[in-house]
């Protein structure tokens, strides 16, 4: 009986969200979206810096 309970609990643990293909793909997609958001933030910051540099160059002309 103990062995049966142990096997059932082990199978439930092994079938958690990250171990399933769908769970792994959702985790991967979430991480990719976080990276994309971070790159978008960096891009905005760079565009703001370029805009500021362009304004200063135009003032110097």
PDB file of N, CA and C in Angstrom:
ATOM      1  N   UNK A   1       0.825  -1.193   0.000  1.00  0.00           N
ATOM      2  CA  UNK A   1       0.000   0.000   0.000  1.00  0.00           C
ATOM      3  C   UNK A   1       0.869   1.256   0.000  1.00  0.00           C
ATOM      4  N   UNK A   2       1.942   1.237   0.819  1.00  0.00           N
ATOM      5  CA  UNK A   2       2.831   2.385   0.870  1.00  0.00           C
ATOM      6  C   UNK A   2       3.500   2.591  -0.487  1.00  0.00           C
ATOM      7  N   UNK A   3       3.856   1.482  -1.114  1.00  0.00           N
ATOM      8  CA  UNK A   3       4.506   1.588  -2.420  1.00  0.00           C
ATOM      9  C   UNK A   3       3.553   2.188  -3.445  1.00  0.00           C
ATOM     10  N   UNK A   4       2.310   1.809  -3.386  1.00  0.00           N
ATOM     11  CA  UNK A   4       1.311   2.341  -4.310  1.00  0.00           C
ATOM     12  C   UNK A   4       1.135   3.838  -4.106  1.00  0.00           C
ATOM     13  N   UNK A   5       1.030   4.261  -2.859  1.00  0.00           N
ATOM     14  CA  UNK A   5       0.911   5.694  -2.566  1.00  0.00           C
ATOM     15  C   UNK A   5       2.153   6.449  -3.009  1.00  0.00           C
ATOM     16  N   UNK A   6       3.312   5.841  -2.788  1.00  0.00           N
ATOM     17  CA  UNK A   6       4.554   6.463  -3.210  1.00  0.00           C
ATOM     18  C   UNK A   6       4.608   6.620  -4.727  1.00  0.00           C
ATOM     19  N   UNK A   7       4.198   5.584  -5.443  1.00  0.00           N
ATOM     20  CA  UNK A   7       4.211   5.643  -6.915  1.00  0.00           C
ATOM     21  C   UNK A   7       3.221   6.678  -7.438  1.00  0.00           C
ATOM     22  N   UNK A   8       2.063   6.748  -6.812  1.00  0.00           N
ATOM     23  CA  UNK A   8       1.060   7.738  -7.242  1.00  0.00           C
ATOM     24  C   UNK A   8       1.567   9.145  -6.972  1.00  0.00           C
ATOM     25  N   UNK A   9       2.125   9.373  -5.802  1.00  0.00           N
ATOM     26  CA  UNK A   9       2.632  10.714  -5.484  1.00  0.00           C
ATOM     27  C   UNK A   9       3.807  11.072  -6.386  1.00  0.00           C
ATOM     28  N   UNK A  10       4.653  10.113  -6.688  1.00  0.00           N
ATOM     29  CA  UNK A  10       5.777  10.360  -7.585  1.00  0.00           C
ATOM     30  C   UNK A  10       5.293  10.704  -8.992  1.00  0.00           C
ATOM     31  N   UNK A  11       4.271  10.017  -9.454  1.00  0.00           N
ATOM     32  CA  UNK A  11       3.746  10.305 -10.795  1.00  0.00           C
ATOM     33  C   UNK A  11       3.089  11.676 -10.841  1.00  0.00           C
ATOM     34  N   UNK A  12       2.438  12.075  -9.760  1.00  0.00           N
ATOM     35  CA  UNK A  12       1.837  13.409  -9.714  1.00  0.00           C
ATOM     36  C   UNK A  12       2.900  14.497  -9.714  1.00  0.00           C
ATOM     37  N   UNK A  13       3.979  14.261  -9.004  1.00  0.00           N
ATOM     38  CA  UNK A  13       5.079  15.222  -8.975  1.00  0.00           C
ATOM     39  C   UNK A  13       5.738  15.309 -10.347  1.00  0.00           C
ATOM     40  N   UNK A  14       5.893  14.186 -11.000  1.00  0.00           N
ATOM     41  CA  UNK A  14       6.566  14.159 -12.301  1.00  0.00           C
ATOM     42  C   UNK A  14       5.727  14.806 -13.399  1.00  0.00           C
ATOM     43  N   UNK A  15       4.445  14.924 -13.196  1.00  0.00           N
ATOM     44  CA  UNK A  15       3.563  15.486 -14.219  1.00  0.00           C
ATOM     45  C   UNK A  15       3.195  16.937 -13.928  1.00  0.00           C
ATOM     46  N   UNK A  16       4.068  17.644 -13.238  1.00  0.00           N
ATOM     47  CA  UNK A  16       3.748  19.037 -12.958  1.00  0.00           C
ATOM     48  C   UNK A  16       3.911  19.884 -14.209  1.00  0.00           C
ATOM     49  N   UNK A  17       3.549  21.131 -14.113  1.00  0.00           N
ATOM     50  CA  UNK A  17       3.473  22.027 -15.271  1.00  0.00           C
ATOM     51  C   UNK A  17       4.782  22.134 -16.068  1.00  0.00           C
ATOM     52  N   UNK A  18       5.936  22.386 -15.436  1.00  0.00           N
ATOM     53  CA  UNK A  18       7.166  22.532 -16.225  1.00  0.00           C
ATOM     54  C   UNK A  18       7.640  21.254 -16.910  1.00  0.00           C
ATOM     55  N   UNK A  19       7.174  20.112 -16.475  1.00  0.00           N
ATOM     56  CA  UNK A  19       7.670  18.881 -17.084  1.00  0.00           C
ATOM     57  C   UNK A  19       6.892  18.497 -18.335  1.00  0.00           C
ATOM     58  N   UNK A  20       5.727  19.078 -18.538  1.00  0.00           N
ATOM     59  CA  UNK A  20       4.957  18.745 -19.735  1.00  0.00           C
ATOM     60  C   UNK A  20       5.446  19.593 -20.910  1.00  0.00           C
ATOM     61  N   UNK A  21       5.318  19.104 -22.136  1.00  0.00           N
ATOM     62  CA  UNK A  21       5.748  19.898 -23.293  1.00  0.00           C
ATOM     63  C   UNK A  21       5.032  21.252 -23.370  1.00  0.00           C
ATOM     64  N   UNK A  22       3.753  21.254 -23.060  1.00  0.00           N
ATOM     65  CA  UNK A  22       3.004  22.512 -23.089  1.00  0.00           C
ATOM     66  C   UNK A  22       3.521  23.473 -22.016  1.00  0.00           C
ATOM     67  N   UNK A  23       3.816  22.934 -20.849  1.00  0.00           N
ATOM     68  CA  UNK A  23       4.337  23.759 -19.758  1.00  0.00           C
ATOM     69  C   UNK A  23       5.693  24.346 -20.096  1.00  0.00           C
ATOM     70  N   UNK A  24       6.558  23.526 -20.699  1.00  0.00           N
ATOM     71  CA  UNK A  24       7.886  24.025 -21.086  1.00  0.00           C
ATOM     72  C   UNK A  24       7.773  25.091 -22.152  1.00  0.00           C
ATOM     73  N   UNK A  25       6.865  24.910 -23.109  1.00  0.00           N
ATOM     74  CA  UNK A  25       6.734  25.913 -24.173  1.00  0.00           C
ATOM     75  C   UNK A  25       6.170  27.215 -23.619  1.00  0.00           C
ATOM     76  N   UNK A  26       5.260  27.127 -22.648  1.00  0.00           N
ATOM     77  CA  UNK A  26       4.728  28.346 -22.041  1.00  0.00           C
ATOM     78  C   UNK A  26       5.815  29.082 -21.271  1.00  0.00           C
ATOM     79  N   UNK A  27       6.646  28.344 -20.547  1.00  0.00           N
ATOM     80  CA  UNK A  27       7.753  28.973 -19.832  1.00  0.00           C
ATOM     81  C   UNK A  27       8.732  29.615 -20.803  1.00  0.00           C
ATOM     82  N   UNK A  28       9.039  28.915 -21.910  1.00  0.00           N
ATOM     83  CA  UNK A  28       9.949  29.454 -22.917  1.00  0.00           C
ATOM     84  C   UNK A  28       9.359  30.720 -23.539  1.00  0.00           C
ATOM     85  N   UNK A  29       8.062  30.670 -23.867  1.00  0.00           N
ATOM     86  CA  UNK A  29       7.408  31.832 -24.472  1.00  0.00           C
ATOM     87  C   UNK A  29       7.402  33.021 -23.519  1.00  0.00           C
ATOM     88  N   UNK A  30       7.173  32.757 -22.249  1.00  0.00           N
ATOM     89  CA  UNK A  30       7.170  33.837 -21.256  1.00  0.00           C
ATOM     90  C   UNK A  30       8.547  34.478 -21.163  1.00  0.00           C
ATOM     91  N   UNK A  31       9.586  33.649 -21.135  1.00  0.00           N
ATOM     92  CA  UNK A  31      10.948  34.175 -21.058  1.00  0.00           C
ATOM     93  C   UNK A  31      11.288  34.973 -22.311  1.00  0.00           C
ATOM     94  N   UNK A  32      10.886  34.473 -23.471  1.00  0.00           N
ATOM     95  CA  UNK A  32      11.144  35.202 -24.715  1.00  0.00           C
ATOM     96  C   UNK A  32      10.420  36.542 -24.724  1.00  0.00           C
ATOM     97  N   UNK A  33       9.181  36.580 -24.239  1.00  0.00           N
ATOM     98  CA  UNK A  33       8.439  37.829 -24.202  1.00  0.00           C
ATOM     99  C   UNK A  33       9.093  38.824 -23.253  1.00  0.00           C
ATOM    100  N   UNK A  34       9.618  38.349 -22.136  1.00  0.00           N
ATOM    101  CA  UNK A  34      10.331  39.229 -21.206  1.00  0.00           C
ATOM    102  C   UNK A  34      11.572  39.808 -21.866  1.00  0.00           C
ATOM    103  N   UNK A  35      12.293  38.990 -22.623  1.00  0.00           N
ATOM    104  CA  UNK A  35      13.481  39.466 -23.323  1.00  0.00           C
ATOM    105  C   UNK A  35      13.107  40.488 -24.401  1.00  0.00           C
ATOM    106  N   UNK A  36      12.021  40.237 -25.118  1.00  0.00           N
ATOM    107  CA  UNK A  36      11.553  41.174 -26.143  1.00  0.00           C
ATOM    108  C   UNK A  36      11.174  42.503 -25.504  1.00  0.00           C
ATOM    109  N   UNK A  37      10.465  42.448 -24.382  1.00  0.00           N
ATOM    110  CA  UNK A  37      10.090  43.681 -23.680  1.00  0.00           C
ATOM    111  C   UNK A  37      11.326  44.456 -23.238  1.00  0.00           C
ATOM    112  N   UNK A  38      12.328  43.740 -22.756  1.00  0.00           N
ATOM    113  CA  UNK A  38      13.575  44.384 -22.339  1.00  0.00           C
ATOM    114  C   UNK A  38      14.263  45.046 -23.537  1.00  0.00           C
ATOM    115  N   UNK A  39      14.289  44.358 -24.665  1.00  0.00           N
ATOM    116  CA  UNK A  39      14.895  44.940 -25.867  1.00  0.00           C
ATOM    117  C   UNK A  39      14.118  46.163 -26.344  1.00  0.00           C
ATOM    118  N   UNK A  40      12.801  46.129 -26.236  1.00  0.00           N
ATOM    119  CA  UNK A  40      11.991  47.290 -26.611  1.00  0.00           C
ATOM    120  C   UNK A  40      12.326  48.486 -25.727  1.00  0.00           C
ATOM    121  N   UNK A  41      12.499  48.236 -24.434  1.00  0.00           N
ATOM    122  CA  UNK A  41      12.868  49.314 -23.510  1.00  0.00           C
ATOM    123  C   UNK A  41      14.231  49.899 -23.875  1.00  0.00           C
ATOM    124  N   UNK A  42      15.180  49.020 -24.197  1.00  0.00           N
ATOM    125  CA  UNK A  42      16.507  49.484 -24.600  1.00  0.00           C
ATOM    126  C   UNK A  42      16.414  50.292 -25.884  1.00  0.00           C
ATOM    127  N   UNK A  43      15.598  49.838 -26.825  1.00  0.00           N
ATOM    128  CA  UNK A  43      15.432  50.521 -28.096  1.00  0.00           C
ATOM    129  C   UNK A  43      14.857  51.921 -27.879  1.00  0.00           C
ATOM    130  N   UNK A  44      13.839  52.027 -27.012  1.00  0.00           N
ATOM    131  CA  UNK A  44      13.252  53.333 -26.713  1.00  0.00           C
ATOM    132  C   UNK A  44      14.289  54.283 -26.118  1.00  0.00           C
ATOM    133  N   UNK A  45      15.092  53.751 -25.200  1.00  0.00           N
ATOM    134  CA  UNK A  45      16.127  54.572 -24.569  1.00  0.00           C
ATOM    135  C   UNK A  45      17.143  55.048 -25.598  1.00  0.00           C
ATOM    136  N   UNK A  46      17.532  54.170 -26.507  1.00  0.00           N
ATOM    137  CA  UNK A  46      18.485  54.555 -27.554  1.00  0.00           C
ATOM    138  C   UNK A  46      17.878  55.600 -28.482  1.00  0.00           C
ATOM    139  N   UNK A  47      16.615  55.417 -28.859  1.00  0.00           N
ATOM    140  CA  UNK A  47      15.961  56.391 -29.730  1.00  0.00           C
ATOM    141  C   UNK A  47      15.845  57.751 -29.046  1.00  0.00           C
ATOM    142  N   UNK A  48      15.564  57.753 -27.761  1.00  0.00           N
ATOM    143  CA  UNK A  48      15.517  59.013 -27.015  1.00  0.00           C
ATOM    144  C   UNK A  48      16.885  59.689 -27.015  1.00  0.00           C
ATOM    145  N   UNK A  49      17.936  58.915 -26.814  1.00  0.00           N
ATOM    146  CA  UNK A  49      19.290  59.461 -26.811  1.00  0.00           C
ATOM    147  C   UNK A  49      19.653  60.014 -28.189  1.00  0.00           C
ATOM    148  N   UNK A  50      19.313  59.289 -29.230  1.00  0.00           N
ATOM    149  CA  UNK A  50      19.603  59.749 -30.595  1.00  0.00           C
ATOM    150  C   UNK A  50      18.842  61.030 -30.890  1.00  0.00           C
ATOM    151  N   UNK A  51      17.607  61.093 -30.473  1.00  0.00           N
ATOM    152  CA  UNK A  51      16.800  62.292 -30.676  1.00  0.00           C
ATOM    153  C   UNK A  51      17.427  63.486 -29.964  1.00  0.00           C
ATOM    154  N   UNK A  52      17.866  63.278 -28.734  1.00  0.00           N
ATOM    155  CA  UNK A  52      18.503  64.356 -27.980  1.00  0.00           C
ATOM    156  C   UNK A  52      19.790  64.805 -28.660  1.00  0.00           C
ATOM    157  N   UNK A  53      20.583  63.865 -29.142  1.00  0.00           N
ATOM    158  CA  UNK A  53      21.838  64.205 -29.847  1.00  0.00           C
ATOM    159  C   UNK A  53      21.517  64.995 -31.121  1.00  0.00           C
ATOM    160  N   UNK A  54      20.488  64.557 -31.863  1.00  0.00           N
ATOM    161  CA  UNK A  54      20.107  65.284 -33.077  1.00  0.00           C
ATOM    162  C   UNK A  54      19.682  66.711 -32.767  1.00  0.00           C
ATOM    163  N   UNK A  55      18.940  66.912 -31.703  1.00  0.00           N
ATOM    164  CA  UNK A  55      18.531  68.268 -31.318  1.00  0.00           C
ATOM    165  C   UNK A  55      19.733  69.141 -30.996  1.00  0.00           C
ATOM    166  N   UNK A  56      20.701  68.571 -30.277  1.00  0.00           N
ATOM    167  CA  UNK A  56      21.901  69.337 -29.941  1.00  0.00           C
ATOM    168  C   UNK A  56      22.702  69.674 -31.186  1.00  0.00           C
ATOM    169  N   UNK A  57      22.783  68.750 -32.137  1.00  0.00           N
ATOM    170  CA  UNK A  57      23.502  69.000 -33.393  1.00  0.00           C
ATOM    171  C   UNK A  57      22.815  70.119 -34.164  1.00  0.00           C
ATOM    172  N   UNK A  58      21.488  70.086 -34.218  1.00  0.00           N
ATOM    173  CA  UNK A  58      20.737  71.132 -34.933  1.00  0.00           C
ATOM    174  C   UNK A  58      20.932  72.485 -34.262  1.00  0.00           C
ATOM    175  N   UNK A  59      21.059  72.514 -32.929  1.00  0.00           N
ATOM    176  CA  UNK A  59      21.285  73.772 -32.230  1.00  0.00           C
ATOM    177  C   UNK A  59      22.648  74.338 -32.558  1.00  0.00           C
ATOM    178  N   UNK A  60      23.624  73.475 -32.804  1.00  0.00           N
ATOM    179  CA  UNK A  60      24.969  73.916 -33.104  1.00  0.00           C
ATOM    180  C   UNK A  60      25.094  74.479 -34.508  1.00  0.00           C
ATOM    181  N   UNK A  61      24.185  74.111 -35.416  1.00  0.00           N
ATOM    182  CA  UNK A  61      24.272  74.574 -36.800  1.00  0.00           C
ATOM    183  C   UNK A  61      23.859  75.985 -36.947  1.00  0.00           C
TER     184      UNK A  61
END
